PDB file of C-alpha atoms in Angstrom:
ATOM      1  CA  GLN A1219      34.402 -27.170  11.126  1.00 43.00           C
ATOM      2  CA  GLY A1220      33.013 -28.855  14.205  1.00 41.00           C
ATOM      3  CA  THR A1221      29.406 -29.033  15.305  1.00 39.00           C
ATOM      4  CA  ALA A1222      29.462 -26.288  17.911  1.00 37.00           C
ATOM      5  CA  SER A1223      26.398 -24.047  18.003  1.00 36.00           C
ATOM      6  CA  PRO A1224      26.934 -20.754  16.230  1.00 39.00           C
ATOM      7  CA  SER A1225      26.793 -17.452  18.005  1.00 35.00           C
ATOM      8  CA  PRO A1226      24.025 -15.127  16.780  1.00 37.00           C
ATOM      9  CA  SER A1227      25.085 -12.918  13.903  1.00 40.00           C
ATOM     10  CA  PRO A1228      23.604  -9.998  11.992  1.00 38.00           C
ATOM     11  CA  THR A1229      22.285 -12.426   9.373  1.00 41.00           C
ATOM     12  CA  GLN A1230      21.266 -15.454  11.386  1.00 42.00           C
ATOM     13  CA  SER A1231      19.699 -15.405  14.828  1.00 39.00           C
ATOM     14  CA  GLY A1232      19.284 -19.171  14.741  1.00 43.00           C
ATOM     15  CA  ASP A1233      16.024 -18.937  16.648  1.00 35.00           C
ATOM     16  CA  GLY A1234      13.706 -19.556  13.713  1.00 36.00           C
ATOM     17  CA  ASN A1235      11.931 -16.196  13.830  1.00 32.00           C
ATOM     18  CA  ASP A1236       9.965 -15.295  10.716  1.00 37.00           C
ATOM     19  CA  CYS A1237      12.042 -12.130  10.373  1.00 49.00           C
ATOM     20  CA  ASP A1238      15.184 -14.227  10.073  1.00 77.00           C
ATOM     21  CA  LEU A1239      16.645 -14.644   6.615  1.00 82.00           C
ATOM     22  CA  GLY A1240      17.543 -18.261   7.330  1.00 90.00           C
ATOM     23  CA  PRO A1241      19.015 -20.766   7.369  1.00 95.00           C
ATOM     24  CA  PHE A1242      17.745 -22.136  10.679  1.00 95.00           C
ATOM     25  CA  ARG A1243      19.324 -24.576  13.105  1.00 95.00           C
ATOM     26  CA  GLN A1244      17.069 -27.385  11.885  1.00 97.00           C
ATOM     27  CA  ASP A1245      18.571 -26.921   8.402  1.00 98.00           C
ATOM     28  CA  PHE A1246      21.882 -28.467   9.600  1.00 98.00           C
ATOM     29  CA  VAL A1247      22.813 -32.066  10.444  1.00 98.00           C
ATOM     30  CA  ASN A1248      25.918 -33.825  11.744  1.00 98.00           C
ATOM     31  CA  ILE A1249      27.337 -35.843   8.837  1.00 98.00           C
ATOM     32  CA  ARG A1250      27.496 -38.960  11.033  1.00 98.00           C
ATOM     33  CA  GLN A1251      23.688 -38.872  11.284  1.00 98.00           C
ATOM     34  CA  VAL A1252      23.225 -38.891   7.494  1.00 98.00           C
ATOM     35  CA  GLN A1253      22.255 -42.196   5.866  1.00 95.00           C
ATOM     36  CA  GLN A1254      24.625 -43.925   3.485  1.00 96.00           C
ATOM     37  CA  VAL A1255      23.730 -43.823  -0.211  1.00 94.00           C
ATOM     38  CA  ASN A1256      24.136 -46.828  -2.505  1.00 91.00           C
ATOM     39  CA  GLU A1257      24.737 -46.130  -6.194  1.00 91.00           C
ATOM     40  CA  PRO A1258      23.251 -48.449  -8.844  1.00 93.00           C
ATOM     41  CA  ARG A1259      25.504 -51.427  -9.563  1.00 94.00           C
ATOM     42  CA  ILE A1260      27.121 -51.188 -13.005  1.00 95.00           C
ATOM     43  CA  GLY A1261      25.957 -54.127 -15.108  1.00 95.00           C
ATOM     44  CA  ARG A1262      27.800 -56.140 -17.746  1.00 94.00           C
ATOM     45  CA  ASP A1263      26.672 -53.768 -20.502  1.00 96.00           C
ATOM     46  CA  GLY A1264      27.249 -50.625 -18.449  1.00 97.00           C
ATOM     47  CA  SER A1265      29.926 -48.000 -19.053  1.00 98.00           C
ATOM     48  CA  ARG A1266      32.491 -47.739 -16.255  1.00 97.00           C
ATOM     49  CA  GLY A1267      34.874 -45.010 -17.376  1.00 98.00           C
ATOM     50  CA  SER A1268      34.947 -41.312 -16.553  1.00 99.00           C
ATOM     51  CA  PHE A1269      36.361 -38.010 -17.752  1.00 99.00           C
ATOM     52  CA  ILE A1270      37.213 -34.945 -15.644  1.00 99.00           C
ATOM     53  CA  SER A1271      37.176 -31.480 -17.208  1.00 99.00           C
ATOM     54  CA  ARG A1272      39.626 -29.270 -15.317  1.00 99.00           C
ATOM     55  CA  CYS A1273      38.308 -25.712 -15.201  1.00 99.00           C
ATOM     56  CA  GLY A1274      39.493 -24.225 -11.895  1.00 98.00           C
ATOM     57  CA  THR A1275      37.446 -22.854  -9.005  1.00 98.00           C
ATOM     58  CA  ASN A1276      36.420 -19.413 -10.309  1.00 98.00           C
ATOM     59  CA  GLN A1277      39.660 -17.806  -9.169  1.00 97.00           C
ATOM     60  CA  ASN A1278      38.914 -15.027 -11.693  1.00 96.00           C
ATOM     61  CA  ARG A1279      35.708 -14.158  -9.763  1.00 97.00           C
ATOM     62  CA  HIS A1280      33.276 -14.537 -12.635  1.00 98.00           C
ATOM     63  CA  ASN A1281      30.028 -13.929 -10.735  1.00 96.00           C
ATOM     64  CA  ASN A1282      26.632 -12.529 -11.680  1.00 96.00           C
ATOM     65  CA  PRO A1283      22.966 -13.055 -10.718  1.00 95.00           C
ATOM     66  CA  ALA A1284      21.874 -14.007 -14.251  1.00 95.00           C
ATOM     67  CA  ASN A1285      20.612 -17.320 -15.613  1.00 95.00           C
ATOM     68  CA  PHE A1286      20.436 -17.207 -19.399  1.00 96.00           C
ATOM     69  CA  ILE A1287      18.927 -20.708 -19.615  1.00 95.00           C
ATOM     70  CA  VAL A1288      15.872 -19.960 -17.467  1.00 94.00           C
ATOM     71  CA  ALA A1289      15.671 -16.149 -17.748  1.00 94.00           C
ATOM     72  CA  PRO A1290      17.487 -14.974 -20.903  1.00 95.00           C
ATOM     73  CA  GLY A1291      18.113 -11.237 -21.088  1.00 94.00           C
ATOM     74  CA  VAL A1292      17.150 -10.604 -17.441  1.00 95.00           C
ATOM     75  CA  ALA A1293      19.960  -8.904 -15.495  1.00 91.00           C
ATOM     76  CA  ASN A1294      18.975 -10.248 -12.045  1.00 91.00           C
ATOM     77  CA  GLY A1295      17.095 -13.282 -13.314  1.00 90.00           C
ATOM     78  CA  ALA A1296      18.346 -15.589 -10.569  1.00 91.00           C
ATOM     79  CA  HIS A1297      18.043 -13.181  -7.589  1.00 92.00           C
ATOM     80  CA  HIS A1298      21.188 -14.868  -6.261  1.00 94.00           C
ATOM     81  CA  LEU A1299      24.830 -14.881  -7.297  1.00 97.00           C
ATOM     82  CA  HIS A1300      26.370 -17.648  -9.401  1.00 98.00           C
ATOM     83  CA  ASP A1301      29.944 -18.895  -9.558  1.00 98.00           C
ATOM     84  CA  TYR A1302      30.999 -19.652 -13.153  1.00 99.00           C
ATOM     85  CA  VAL A1303      33.819 -21.802 -14.453  1.00 99.00           C
ATOM     86  CA  GLY A1304      34.596 -22.652 -18.040  1.00 99.00           C
ATOM     87  CA  ASN A1305      33.218 -20.145 -20.531  1.00 99.00           C
ATOM     88  CA  LEU A1306      34.464 -16.621 -19.784  1.00 99.00           C
ATOM     89  CA  SER A1307      31.521 -14.759 -21.324  1.00 98.00           C
ATOM     90  CA  THR A1308      28.506 -16.260 -19.559  1.00 98.00           C
ATOM     91  CA  ASP A1309      25.876 -13.661 -18.631  1.00 97.00           C
ATOM     92  CA  GLU A1310      22.174 -12.955 -19.185  1.00 97.00           C
ATOM     93  CA  PHE A1311      22.755 -12.270 -22.891  1.00 97.00           C
ATOM     94  CA  SER A1312      24.662 -15.464 -23.697  1.00 98.00           C
ATOM     95  CA  THR A1313      23.807 -17.279 -26.926  1.00 98.00           C
ATOM     96  CA  ASP A1314      25.238 -20.335 -28.635  1.00 98.00           C
ATOM     97  CA  GLU A1315      27.238 -17.992 -30.862  1.00 98.00           C
ATOM     98  CA  SER A1316      28.656 -15.856 -28.046  1.00 98.00           C
ATOM     99  CA  LEU A1317      29.623 -18.923 -26.021  1.00 99.00           C
ATOM    100  CA  ALA A1318      31.358 -20.511 -29.021  1.00 98.00           C
ATOM    101  CA  ALA A1319      33.387 -17.330 -29.626  1.00 98.00           C
ATOM    102  CA  ALA A1320      34.560 -16.853 -26.019  1.00 99.00           C
ATOM    103  CA  GLY A1321      37.576 -18.049 -24.075  1.00 98.00           C
ATOM    104  CA  THR A1322      37.500 -20.570 -21.248  1.00 99.00           C
ATOM    105  CA  THR A1323      39.107 -21.457 -17.935  1.00 99.00           C
ATOM    106  CA  CYS A1324      38.980 -25.160 -18.863  1.00 99.00           C
ATOM    107  CA  ARG A1325      41.758 -27.237 -20.345  1.00 98.00           C
ATOM    108  CA  LEU A1326      41.562 -28.964 -23.740  1.00 98.00           C
ATOM    109  CA  GLY A1327      39.421 -26.222 -25.257  1.00 98.00           C
ATOM    110  CA  ASP A1328      36.267 -27.069 -23.287  1.00 99.00           C
ATOM    111  CA  LYS A1329      34.217 -23.867 -23.693  1.00 99.00           C
ATOM    112  CA  SER A1330      31.239 -25.253 -21.781  1.00 99.00           C
ATOM    113  CA  THR A1331      29.693 -23.124 -19.051  1.00 99.00           C
ATOM    114  CA  TYR A1332      29.343 -24.672 -15.593  1.00 99.00           C
ATOM    115  CA  TYR A1333      27.640 -22.658 -12.850  1.00 98.00           C
ATOM    116  CA  TRP A1334      26.069 -22.902  -9.407  1.00 99.00           C
ATOM    117  CA  PRO A1335      24.854 -20.532  -6.646  1.00 98.00           C
ATOM    118  CA  VAL A1336      27.597 -19.222  -4.385  1.00 98.00           C
ATOM    119  CA  ILE A1337      28.111 -20.250  -0.756  1.00 98.00           C
ATOM    120  CA  ARG A1338      28.466 -17.533   1.884  1.00 98.00           C
ATOM    121  CA  ASP A1339      29.865 -17.354   5.391  1.00 97.00           C
ATOM    122  CA  ARG A1340      26.722 -16.135   7.147  1.00 94.00           C
ATOM    123  CA  THR A1341      28.570 -15.028  10.283  1.00 93.00           C
ATOM    124  CA  SER A1342      29.836 -12.063   8.250  1.00 93.00           C
ATOM    125  CA  ASP A1343      27.663  -9.046   7.456  1.00 91.00           C
ATOM    126  CA  GLU A1344      29.306  -8.396   4.078  1.00 93.00           C
ATOM    127  CA  ASN A1345      26.777  -7.506   1.367  1.00 90.00           C
ATOM    128  CA  ALA A1346      24.356  -6.494   4.163  1.00 89.00           C
ATOM    129  CA  GLY A1347      22.248  -4.250   1.935  1.00 86.00           C
ATOM    130  CA  ASP A1348      21.361  -6.988  -0.556  1.00 90.00           C
ATOM    131  CA  PRO A1349      17.616  -6.686  -1.368  1.00 89.00           C
ATOM    132  CA  ASP A1350      17.354 -10.462  -1.834  1.00 90.00           C
ATOM    133  CA  GLY A1351      18.858 -11.201   1.590  1.00 91.00           C
ATOM    134  CA  ASN A1352      22.011 -12.872   0.270  1.00 95.00           C
ATOM    135  CA  VAL A1353      24.279 -11.591   3.013  1.00 94.00           C
ATOM    136  CA  GLY A1354      27.708 -12.835   4.052  1.00 96.00           C
ATOM    137  CA  ARG A1355      31.246 -13.315   2.807  1.00 96.00           C
ATOM    138  CA  LEU A1356      31.648 -15.214  -0.472  1.00 97.00           C
ATOM    139  CA  LEU A1357      33.394 -18.569  -0.089  1.00 97.00           C
ATOM    140  CA  LEU A1358      35.159 -19.866  -3.187  1.00 97.00           C
ATOM    141  CA  PRO A1359      35.285 -23.639  -3.607  1.00 98.00           C
ATOM    142  CA  ARG A1360      38.663 -25.084  -2.677  1.00 98.00           C
ATOM    143  CA  ALA A1361      38.123 -27.665  -5.417  1.00 98.00           C
ATOM    144  CA  ALA A1362      35.574 -28.089  -8.214  1.00 99.00           C
ATOM    145  CA  THR A1363      35.567 -31.570  -9.768  1.00 99.00           C
ATOM    146  CA  LEU A1364      33.571 -31.718 -13.005  1.00 99.00           C
ATOM    147  CA  GLN A1365      33.325 -35.420 -13.747  1.00 99.00           C
ATOM    148  CA  PHE A1366      31.474 -37.055 -16.628  1.00 99.00           C
ATOM    149  CA  ARG A1367      30.456 -40.620 -15.773  1.00 99.00           C
ATOM    150  CA  GLY A1368      28.923 -43.616 -17.494  1.00 98.00           C
ATOM    151  CA  ASN A1369      25.586 -45.407 -17.307  1.00 98.00           C
ATOM    152  CA  ALA A1370      24.898 -48.503 -15.211  1.00 98.00           C
ATOM    153  CA  THR A1371      23.240 -50.467 -18.021  1.00 98.00           C
ATOM    154  CA  ASP A1372      24.483 -49.125 -21.370  1.00 98.00           C
ATOM    155  CA  ASP A1373      27.177 -47.306 -23.313  1.00 98.00           C
ATOM    156  CA  VAL A1374      26.848 -43.537 -23.621  1.00 99.00           C
ATOM    157  CA  VAL A1375      26.446 -41.480 -26.791  1.00 99.00           C
ATOM    158  CA  ALA A1376      27.805 -37.980 -27.412  1.00 99.00           C
ATOM    159  CA  MET A1377      25.973 -34.955 -26.048  1.00 99.00           C
ATOM    160  CA  PRO A1378      24.958 -32.542 -28.805  1.00 98.00           C
ATOM    161  CA  ARG A1379      26.782 -29.212 -28.782  1.00 98.00           C
ATOM    162  CA  PHE A1380      24.872 -26.491 -26.884  1.00 99.00           C
ATOM    163  CA  LEU A1381      22.829 -29.008 -24.895  1.00 99.00           C
ATOM    164  CA  ARG A1382      21.379 -27.269 -21.828  1.00 99.00           C
ATOM    165  CA  LEU A1383      21.123 -29.134 -18.535  1.00 99.00           C
ATOM    166  CA  ILE A1384      19.831 -28.100 -15.132  1.00 98.00           C
ATOM    167  CA  THR A1385      19.739 -30.085 -11.921  1.00 99.00           C
ATOM    168  CA  GLY A1386      17.818 -29.318  -8.764  1.00 98.00           C
ATOM    169  CA  ASP A1387      15.192 -26.653  -8.131  1.00 97.00           C
ATOM    170  CA  ALA A1388      16.108 -23.192  -6.842  1.00 97.00           C
ATOM    171  CA  LYS A1389      12.529 -22.870  -5.508  1.00 97.00           C
ATOM    172  CA  ALA A1390      12.195 -26.339  -3.974  1.00 97.00           C
ATOM    173  CA  ALA A1391      11.375 -24.918  -0.523  1.00 97.00           C
ATOM    174  CA  THR A1392       8.084 -23.588  -1.908  1.00 97.00           C
ATOM    175  CA  ASN A1393       7.583 -25.755  -5.036  1.00 97.00           C
ATOM    176  CA  GLY A1394       8.080 -29.042  -3.204  1.00 96.00           C
ATOM    177  CA  THR A1395      10.853 -31.530  -3.788  1.00 96.00           C
ATOM    178  CA  ALA A1396       9.781 -33.234  -7.048  1.00 96.00           C
ATOM    179  CA  ASN A1397      12.735 -31.687  -8.908  1.00 97.00           C
ATOM    180  CA  ALA A1398      15.064 -31.228  -5.925  1.00 97.00           C
ATOM    181  CA  LYS A1399      18.518 -32.783  -6.365  1.00 98.00           C
ATOM    182  CA  ALA A1400      20.625 -31.187  -3.638  1.00 97.00           C
ATOM    183  CA  GLY A1401      23.435 -33.304  -2.200  1.00 98.00           C
ATOM    184  CA  TRP A1402      25.365 -32.156   0.888  1.00 99.00           C
ATOM    185  CA  SER A1403      28.255 -34.182   2.280  1.00 99.00           C
ATOM    186  CA  CYS A1404      31.729 -33.951   3.846  1.00 99.00           C
ATOM    187  CA  SER A1405      35.137 -35.045   2.604  1.00 98.00           C
ATOM    188  CA  GLY A1406      35.857 -38.503   3.968  1.00 97.00           C
ATOM    189  CA  PHE A1407      32.102 -39.229   4.148  1.00 98.00           C
ATOM    190  CA  GLN A1408      31.164 -39.150   0.451  1.00 96.00           C
ATOM    191  CA  ASN A1409      28.940 -42.216   0.870  1.00 96.00           C
ATOM    192  CA  ARG A1410      26.687 -40.108   3.119  1.00 98.00           C
ATOM    193  CA  ILE A1411      24.744 -37.489   1.159  1.00 98.00           C
ATOM    194  CA  SER A1412      21.999 -35.329   2.663  1.00 98.00           C
ATOM    195  CA  PRO A1413      19.296 -34.193   0.201  1.00 97.00           C
ATOM    196  CA  ASP A1414      17.773 -31.546   2.461  1.00 98.00           C
ATOM    197  CA  LYS A1415      20.182 -30.413   5.201  1.00 98.00           C
ATOM    198  CA  TYR A1416      23.510 -28.624   5.299  1.00 99.00           C
ATOM    199  CA  THR A1417      26.182 -30.922   6.680  1.00 99.00           C
ATOM    200  CA  LEU A1418      28.256 -30.224   9.791  1.00 98.00           C
ATOM    201  CA  CYS A1419      31.650 -31.806   9.199  1.00 98.00           C
ATOM    202  CA  PRO A1420      34.315 -32.858  11.722  1.00 97.00           C
ATOM    203  CA  ARG A1421      37.393 -30.701  12.052  1.00 95.00           C
ATOM    204  CA  GLY A1422      39.679 -31.142   9.039  1.00 95.00           C
ATOM    205  CA  SER A1423      36.827 -32.246   6.755  1.00 98.00           C
ATOM    206  CA  GLN A1424      35.474 -30.028   3.978  1.00 98.00           C
ATOM    207  CA  VAL A1425      31.815 -29.401   3.181  1.00 99.00           C
ATOM    208  CA  LEU A1426      30.932 -31.008  -0.171  1.00 99.00           C
ATOM    209  CA  ARG A1427      28.152 -30.169  -2.585  1.00 99.00           C
ATOM    210  CA  ILE A1428      27.457 -33.098  -4.927  1.00 98.00           C
ATOM    211  CA  LEU A1429      25.272 -32.126  -7.885  1.00 99.00           C
ATOM    212  CA  ASP A1430      24.264 -34.930 -10.262  1.00 98.00           C
ATOM    213  CA  PHE A1431      22.812 -33.922 -13.623  1.00 99.00           C
ATOM    214  CA  PRO A1432      20.232 -35.791 -15.727  1.00 99.00           C
ATOM    215  CA  SER A1433      21.721 -38.091 -18.356  1.00 99.00           C
ATOM    216  CA  CYS A1434      18.956 -39.670 -20.479  1.00 99.00           C
ATOM    217  CA  TRP A1435      18.552 -37.586 -23.638  1.00 99.00           C
ATOM    218  CA  ASP A1436      15.555 -37.641 -25.979  1.00 98.00           C
ATOM    219  CA  GLY A1437      17.949 -37.827 -28.946  1.00 98.00           C
ATOM    220  CA  GLN A1438      16.617 -34.673 -30.613  1.00 98.00           C
ATOM    221  CA  ASN A1439      16.437 -31.508 -28.523  1.00 98.00           C
ATOM    222  CA  THR A1440      19.069 -29.329 -26.856  1.00 98.00           C
ATOM    223  CA  ASP A1441      16.449 -27.663 -24.619  1.00 98.00           C
ATOM    224  CA  SER A1442      12.764 -27.875 -23.713  1.00 97.00           C
ATOM    225  CA  ALA A1443      10.102 -25.494 -22.400  1.00 97.00           C
ATOM    226  CA  ASN A1444      10.752 -26.427 -18.756  1.00 96.00           C
ATOM    227  CA  HIS A1445      14.466 -27.123 -19.417  1.00 97.00           C
ATOM    228  CA  ARG A1446      13.994 -30.661 -18.058  1.00 98.00           C
ATOM    229  CA  THR A1447      11.951 -32.944 -20.318  1.00 98.00           C
ATOM    230  CA  HIS A1448      14.596 -33.213 -23.085  1.00 98.00           C
ATOM    231  CA  VAL A1449      17.042 -34.868 -20.640  1.00 99.00           C
ATOM    232  CA  VAL A1450      15.755 -36.861 -17.664  1.00 99.00           C
ATOM    233  CA  PHE A1451      17.272 -38.916 -14.862  1.00 98.00           C
ATOM    234  CA  PRO A1452      17.811 -42.688 -15.038  1.00 98.00           C
ATOM    235  CA  ASP A1453      15.642 -44.940 -12.873  1.00 97.00           C
ATOM    236  CA  GLN A1454      16.743 -46.345  -9.500  1.00 94.00           C
ATOM    237  CA  ASN A1455      18.642 -49.142 -11.274  1.00 95.00           C
ATOM    238  CA  GLY A1456      20.514 -46.622 -13.417  1.00 97.00           C
ATOM    239  CA  ALA A1457      18.657 -47.440 -16.641  1.00 97.00           C
ATOM    240  CA  CYS A1458      17.399 -44.752 -19.016  1.00 98.00           C
ATOM    241  CA  PRO A1459      13.674 -44.688 -19.893  1.00 98.00           C
ATOM    242  CA  GLN A1460      12.552 -46.165 -23.195  1.00 97.00           C
ATOM    243  CA  GLY A1461      12.983 -43.692 -26.034  1.00 97.00           C
ATOM    244  CA  THR A1462      16.012 -41.988 -24.478  1.00 98.00           C
ATOM    245  CA  ARG A1463      19.750 -42.526 -24.863  1.00 98.00           C
ATOM    246  CA  ALA A1464      22.365 -42.416 -22.116  1.00 99.00           C
ATOM    247  CA  ILE A1465      24.779 -39.492 -22.394  1.00 99.00           C
ATOM    248  CA  PRO A1466      27.804 -38.749 -20.176  1.00 99.00           C
ATOM    249  CA  GLN A1467      26.442 -37.941 -16.717  1.00 99.00           C
ATOM    250  CA  LEU A1468      27.886 -34.765 -15.197  1.00 99.00           C
ATOM    251  CA  ARG A1469      28.640 -34.810 -11.470  1.00 99.00           C
ATOM    252  CA  MET A1470      29.859 -31.547  -9.935  1.00 99.00           C
ATOM    253  CA  THR A1471      31.630 -31.992  -6.596  1.00 99.00           C
ATOM    254  CA  LEU A1472      32.400 -28.673  -4.916  1.00 99.00           C
ATOM    255  CA  ALA A1473      34.543 -28.609  -1.754  1.00 99.00           C
ATOM    256  CA  TYR A1474      34.565 -25.757   0.785  1.00 99.00           C
ATOM    257  CA  ASN A1475      36.343 -24.701   3.934  1.00 98.00           C
ATOM    258  CA  VAL A1476      33.654 -23.119   6.129  1.00 97.00           C
ATOM    259  CA  PRO A1477      33.769 -21.650   9.651  1.00 95.00           C
ATOM    260  CA  GLN A1478      32.812 -23.903  12.553  1.00 91.00           C
ATOM    261  CA  GLY A1479      29.175 -24.666  13.219  1.00 93.00           C
ATOM    262  CA  ALA A1480      25.967 -23.782  11.398  1.00 95.00           C
ATOM    263  CA  SER A1481      27.682 -20.891   9.691  1.00 95.00           C
ATOM    264  CA  TYR A1482      27.153 -21.156   5.933  1.00 98.00           C
ATOM    265  CA  ALA A1483      24.384 -21.088   3.354  1.00 97.00           C
ATOM    266  CA  VAL A1484      23.737 -21.208  -0.358  1.00 98.00           C
ATOM    267  CA  ASP A1485      22.506 -18.039  -2.090  1.00 97.00           C
ATOM    268  CA  ALA A1486      18.793 -18.249  -2.841  1.00 96.00           C
ATOM    269  CA  PHE A1487      15.622 -16.469  -3.874  1.00 94.00           C
ATOM    270  CA  PRO A1488      14.486 -14.489  -0.789  1.00 92.00           C
ATOM    271  CA  GLU A1489      11.346 -16.541  -0.094  1.00 94.00           C
ATOM    272  CA  GLN A1490      13.406 -19.757  -0.031  1.00 96.00           C
ATOM    273  CA  LYS A1491      15.058 -18.747   3.290  1.00 95.00           C
ATOM    274  CA  HIS A1492      18.392 -20.276   2.201  1.00 97.00           C
ATOM    275  CA  ASN A1493      16.897 -23.759   2.519  1.00 98.00           C
ATOM    276  CA  PRO A1494      19.577 -26.339   1.606  1.00 98.00           C
ATOM    277  CA  VAL A1495      17.069 -28.266  -0.541  1.00 98.00           C
ATOM    278  CA  THR A1496      17.222 -25.414  -3.088  1.00 98.00           C
ATOM    279  CA  ASP A1497      20.783 -26.161  -4.229  1.00 98.00           C
ATOM    280  CA  HIS A1498      21.092 -26.533  -7.997  1.00 98.00           C
ATOM    281  CA  GLY A1499      23.441 -26.296 -10.947  1.00 98.00           C
ATOM    282  CA  ASP A1500      23.480 -25.486 -14.652  1.00 98.00           C
ATOM    283  CA  PHE A1501      25.549 -26.627 -17.624  1.00 99.00           C
ATOM    284  CA  VAL A1502      25.708 -25.922 -21.347  1.00 99.00           C
ATOM    285  CA  ASN A1503      27.896 -28.188 -23.472  1.00 99.00           C
ATOM    286  CA  VAL A1504      30.276 -26.158 -25.636  1.00 99.00           C
ATOM    287  CA  MET A1505      32.963 -28.824 -25.977  1.00 99.00           C
ATOM    288  CA  PRO A1506      34.534 -29.202 -29.413  1.00 98.00           C
ATOM    289  CA  ASP A1507      33.045 -32.315 -31.051  1.00 98.00           C
ATOM    290  CA  ARG A1508      36.424 -34.033 -30.959  1.00 98.00           C
ATOM    291  CA  LEU A1509      36.711 -33.522 -27.184  1.00 99.00           C
ATOM    292  CA  MET A1510      33.199 -34.876 -26.644  1.00 99.00           C
ATOM    293  CA  GLN A1511      34.186 -37.974 -28.630  1.00 99.00           C
ATOM    294  CA  THR A1512      37.166 -38.380 -26.289  1.00 99.00           C
ATOM    295  CA  VAL A1513      34.812 -38.147 -23.290  1.00 99.00           C
ATOM    296  CA  VAL A1514      32.537 -40.831 -24.773  1.00 99.00           C
ATOM    297  CA  SER A1515      35.482 -43.083 -25.639  1.00 99.00           C
ATOM    298  CA  CYS A1516      36.978 -42.829 -22.136  1.00 99.00           C
ATOM    299  CA  ILE A1517      33.643 -43.700 -20.542  1.00 99.00           C
ATOM    300  CA  ASN A1518      32.714 -46.573 -22.864  1.00 99.00           C
ATOM    301  CA  ARG A1519      36.195 -48.133 -22.736  1.00 98.00           C
ATOM    302  CA  GLY A1520      36.284 -48.045 -18.946  1.00 98.00           C
ATOM    303  CA  ARG A1521      39.156 -45.554 -18.752  1.00 97.00           C
ATOM    304  CA  ARG A1522      39.619 -42.780 -16.207  1.00 98.00           C
ATOM    305  CA  CYS A1523      40.637 -39.654 -18.097  1.00 98.00           C
TER     306      CYS A1523
END
């Protein structure tokens, strides 16, 4: 996975022409040029523990272009393909009831649905006829770490069942970056996270996507009109805004083996040109209440579970 320039391919000329589907050479950066990121320091009253839900890497190839949170009932609502882990039934028609009745790829009975847009090897012309321009060979994550973390200034409370969370903005290239939350990194360089460029990793290092979800809940609602205002992000010190409560903070870390060079891209709406700033993720909590209490206990007692 070195930093050699890619050779032109059917899907990426690399020359920045308007007819190109993207991504472009300026969308990539050597990981060593990415600034280090400092996380908020956990205070005396903060919660230091964590819990990992083990759900696999979508080995069963549960993929579809739906997004029942944002576009319920719409077959191609996302205009790009999602990888799903956890709940086995997730599609455009999913409801609280259908999710609760389905099986799961997760351990401990976690029926939550976790999903994100797929990554493709853009040097391949697989899927070449896709009307949304999502061309290339699907790359499954080599690892998908679904970690629930604490809050820097307070204990966490349980998430309500069927809470919906989204992070990032699939249209950030045209909407602007107010809601963008992409995080691109490389294994061995996790303290360097790029918010707006795909990372070029040294040989032997995997590309990482680090997706942090909001974790300050309004205490009442499992969703909101824009799917954001019911759960917001903590401030730069890690504290939740007044009137909200800290809940376990989901961090998805997805690891990939990609071909050398500027060779890969996230699936996207066509007008987004596969811009790395558009990366995003979705989650609906369908944990049994008892499992959620275990998550909260692990986090608040400082245990790693």
